[in-house]
Amino acid sequence: MKKGEMLTGFKTMFKHPYRRAAEWKRITGKKVIGCVPMYFPDEMVHAAGALPVALFGSGEPISHADAHLMTNACDQVRSTFDSLLKGHYDFMDGVAALHVCDQVRFFIEVWQLDRPFPFFHQMWRPFKMDGSTRPFLLKELERLKSSLEKLTGNQITPQALRESIESYNESRLLIRAMNDIRSRRPGILGAADTARIIAAGMLMPIEENITLMKQLISVLEREAIDGSERTRIVVAGHPCAVPDADLLDMLENYGLSVIDDDLFSGGRRCATDVILENDPVEALADSYMNALPCTTHHFPSAWMKSGDDHSPYSDHVIEMVRKGNAEAVVILRMMYCDPFDLEFVFLKKRLEEEGIPFLPLVTQHGPVPLESLRTRVQAFAERLKTHL
Amino acid sequence: MIVAGLDIGSTTTKAVILGFGQGFGGFYSDSMKPTGIDMPSVSKEVIGEAAGKVRLSFNDIERIVSTGYGRISVPFRTREMTEITCNATGVRKLYPQATLAVDIGGQDSKVIKMDASGRILAFAMNDRCAAGTGQFLEGAARTLGVSIDDLAKISRESKRKITMNSTCAVFAQTEIVSLITGRAKTEDIAAAVHEAVANRVYGLIRSVNPEPAAQIVMTGGVARNAAVVGSLERMLDREILVPNNPQVVTAYGAALLAEDLG
C-alpha cells in the first residue's frame, strides 16, 4: 500500500470515529466502552474482552451541550457531551473515565444524571504521584478490574492482562518508531497526519492498529524525504484533545516542521511503557508513577528538590526542544483547560529564561477560526527566519 | 528602485512608496482609503494615488510587500509579510531605540517586544474580540452621537470618573446607552470609553513582560487619539512616542522590507 492511501485511510477513520467500533461490536457481539481522555488504562478493558475507544467529541458545532454544562467548561468536555446528546455514543455499552481534572469528573457526573448508561466507571487517580499514593492507585485499579469483570462476565486473569499490556506496549513502541522517523526526516509525515494516525489508533482494536502501524512504518522507511531546511519546532499542550488538523497544517505551510510534541494524540500517548516484571496490576500502577510530567498531576519529589515554583512539565518541554534540536515551541492552549492554563505561567517563564522562542495559541475543539491565528503563526515563522 | 508597502487593514488601506538609488535621490509618498469589500481595487487606487503624488503611476512600482489583514488578497504583491514584522521594521526605522511597539488598528491591537538590536522577542494580539481597538471607539462615538475625531477632545472636559464594566465592543454600546439614560454626561462617558480601551491594551502590554525602561512607540489609527495615549501613559507611568502619521508606519515598514527583498 502507498503512503497516500494509508494516510487517507487514517483520515477516514478519524472522520468517522466510531464506525469501526460499531462494526466490531456487531461482528463479535462483545462490548464497547467509551473511555474519556486521558490516561485511562485501556489495557484493563482489553483484557476483559471489550473494546476501549477514546471519546473525542466531534468537529461539529456545539449545539446541545450548553444547555447542560457551563459554557466555560473546556471544549473537549463540551464537545464530548454534545456528541453524547446527539446520540453518537448510543451503541456503546458503557463509559469510563479517569479523574484527570475536575471538569471531567463533573461532566461524568452530569452524564450519569442526564443520560445513564448501563455501565459507568469513574476511576480516581491521585494527583500526587509518589509512594504514599501508590496503594490508593492499586485499589482503584482493582476496583476497575472487578467492575469490568462484572460487566463482561470475563475474569481478567493475570495472563490476560499481561498479554494486553504487551500489545499496548508494542503499539507504543510503533508510535515512537514513527515519531523517530518524523524527527529524523522532517516533512515526511505532517503533524496533522501524525495526530490523526495516533488518534485513529484509539478507535480500533489494538491488534489492527499494530498491523497498520507496521505497514506505515515500512512505507515511511522506504520514502526518500529530507526536510532539513525546515524550521524544527516542538508542539506542547492540548492535554486531552486532538488539535485541529488545519491549524497543524498551517504551522507546516509556513515552513515549521513539528519534530516532537507532547500532545494527547502524539508523544504523550506513547511515552511510557508498562514495565512487566511481577504482577500486571502493580505494573500498571507503576506506569502512572513513572508517567511523563503532565499538567494534570504532580511529582512532589521534583518540587522538594527544586522549590515550590519548579515545574517538571517545563523541564520536559525544554528537554524535547534540546533533544530534538528544535528552534522553538508552539504552545496550544485549549480554551478553559484549567490545568494547562495554570502550568502555562511556569512554562512561559522558563522558556523566556532559556531564551527559547515560543508562540502561545488559544485553540478550541473542532475547527479553529484560522484567520485570527494566521497572522500570529506567520509572524512567528518570519521571526524565526528573518531575525529582524 | 521604486517600492511600495501596502497595509490592508480591516478599516483602512494604506500605501507608502519609497524611491531609492541613482537618479531618485530618495523620496517618500503615502496615501490611504477606506478598505471596503474589493481589496485589490482599493489597493491599486491607494498605491496609484501615492504614486501620483510623486508623478508616478502604479505600473512604475517595482516591488510591493503587502501586509495587514488583507495581505493575501492582492495578486500583484511581490511578497506578503505580517503586520507584526512590518510594524516592527517601520517603528525601528523611525525610532532606533524603541523596544516596545504598540499598534492599535480598526479591529486588532498588537504589542511587539524587541531587543536592543530590534529583533522581535515576543508579540501579543487581541484574541477574537474587538475590545481595545478602533472599532470599540467607533461604536462608542456612534452611540454617543459624536464624531470619532471629536471623541478625545470631548473627554478632556470630563470631571466625573465612570468605569465601563463591559469589555466587549457590542455590550459596551448597550452599557453606553444605559449610562446615557441614567443622565451621565457625554464627556464622562467618552473618558470612560478611552479608559476601557487603555485597560485592554495595558493587559496586552503586560502579557509580553516588557523591560521597565523600554522606549514605547504607539502607531495605528488609535494612536491619533490623545486620550487613549494619555490613559496608557498614566497607567504605564511612562512617555509614549507617537510618530506624525501613525497610521502608515506598518505600510512604511512593508516598503522598507520590499527594498530589502533584493
PDB file of C-alpha atoms in Angstrom, chain A residues 254 335 348 352 357-360 362-364 368-369 371-380 382-383 386-388, chain B residues 71-72 79-85 88-89 113 117-123 125-128 206-209 257:
ATOM      1  CA  TYR A 254       4.729  28.410   6.939  1.00  0.00           C
ATOM      2  CA  MET A 335      -9.702  27.371  25.910  1.00  0.00           C
ATOM      3  CA  LYS A 348       6.246  30.736  29.751  1.00  0.00           C
ATOM      4  CA  GLU A 352      11.813  33.069  28.462  1.00  0.00           C
ATOM      5  CA  PRO A 357      11.144  31.408  21.266  1.00  0.00           C
ATOM      6  CA  PHE A 358       7.554  30.309  21.789  1.00  0.00           C
ATOM      7  CA  LEU A 359       4.154  31.083  20.381  1.00  0.00           C
ATOM      8  CA  PRO A 360       1.065  30.503  22.531  1.00  0.00           C
ATOM      9  CA  VAL A 362      -5.513  29.682  22.194  1.00  0.00           C
ATOM     10  CA  THR A 363      -7.458  26.921  20.488  1.00  0.00           C
ATOM     11  CA  GLN A 364     -10.833  25.307  20.725  1.00  0.00           C
ATOM     12  CA  VAL A 368     -10.481  26.668  14.791  1.00  0.00           C
ATOM     13  CA  PRO A 369     -11.112  30.147  13.294  1.00  0.00           C
ATOM     14  CA  GLU A 371      -7.755  33.718  10.231  1.00  0.00           C
ATOM     15  CA  SER A 372      -7.259  35.036  13.736  1.00  0.00           C
ATOM     16  CA  LEU A 373      -4.326  32.662  14.204  1.00  0.00           C
ATOM     17  CA  ARG A 374      -2.770  33.002  10.738  1.00  0.00           C
ATOM     18  CA  THR A 375      -1.078  36.337  11.458  1.00  0.00           C
ATOM     19  CA  ARG A 376       0.409  35.015  14.689  1.00  0.00           C
ATOM     20  CA  VAL A 377       1.749  31.857  13.071  1.00  0.00           C
ATOM     21  CA  GLN A 378       3.136  33.665  10.035  1.00  0.00           C
ATOM     22  CA  ALA A 379       4.708  36.380  12.204  1.00  0.00           C
ATOM     23  CA  PHE A 380       6.304  33.705  14.374  1.00  0.00           C
ATOM     24  CA  GLU A 382       9.015  35.296  10.000  1.00  0.00           C
ATOM     25  CA  ARG A 383      10.589  35.983  13.351  1.00  0.00           C
ATOM     26  CA  THR A 386      14.434  36.682   9.394  1.00  0.00           C
ATOM     27  CA  HIS A 387      15.860  37.695  12.768  1.00  0.00           C
ATOM     28  CA  LEU A 388      14.989  41.345  12.100  1.00  0.00           C
TER      29      LEU A 388
ATOM     30  CA  ARG B  71      -2.377  40.881   2.658  1.00  0.00           C
ATOM     31  CA  ILE B  72      -3.104  37.699   0.728  1.00  0.00           C
ATOM     32  CA  ARG B  79       5.512  39.137  -1.225  1.00  0.00           C
ATOM     33  CA  GLU B  80       3.240  39.188   1.786  1.00  0.00           C
ATOM     34  CA  MET B  81       4.516  39.725   5.315  1.00  0.00           C
ATOM     35  CA  THR B  82       2.692  40.060   8.581  1.00  0.00           C
ATOM     36  CA  GLU B  83       1.885  43.386  10.142  1.00  0.00           C
ATOM     37  CA  ILE B  84       3.962  42.321  13.159  1.00  0.00           C
ATOM     38  CA  THR B  85       7.177  42.177  11.159  1.00  0.00           C
ATOM     39  CA  ALA B  88       8.420  46.471  13.993  1.00  0.00           C
ATOM     40  CA  THR B  89      10.526  47.381  10.941  1.00  0.00           C
ATOM     41  CA  LYS B 113       8.587  43.440  22.231  1.00  0.00           C
ATOM     42  CA  SER B 117      19.033  45.247  18.122  1.00  0.00           C
ATOM     43  CA  GLY B 118      15.398  45.377  17.040  1.00  0.00           C
ATOM     44  CA  ARG B 119      14.887  41.634  16.901  1.00  0.00           C
ATOM     45  CA  ILE B 120      11.352  40.615  17.799  1.00  0.00           C
ATOM     46  CA  LEU B 121      11.337  38.756  21.104  1.00  0.00           C
ATOM     47  CA  ALA B 122       7.605  38.361  21.655  1.00  0.00           C
ATOM     48  CA  PHE B 123       4.310  39.701  20.456  1.00  0.00           C
ATOM     49  CA  MET B 125      -2.543  40.331  19.799  1.00  0.00           C
ATOM     50  CA  ASN B 126      -6.099  40.736  20.972  1.00  0.00           C
ATOM     51  CA  ASP B 127      -7.966  37.450  20.924  1.00  0.00           C
ATOM     52  CA  ARG B 128     -11.158  37.158  18.882  1.00  0.00           C
ATOM     53  CA  ARG B 206       1.878  43.275  30.408  1.00  0.00           C
ATOM     54  CA  SER B 207       1.490  39.899  28.691  1.00  0.00           C
ATOM     55  CA  VAL B 208       4.798  40.341  26.820  1.00  0.00           C
ATOM     56  CA  ASN B 209       6.592  41.281  30.041  1.00  0.00           C
ATOM     57  CA  LEU B 257      11.148  45.289   3.641  1.00  0.00           C
TER      58      LEU B 257
END
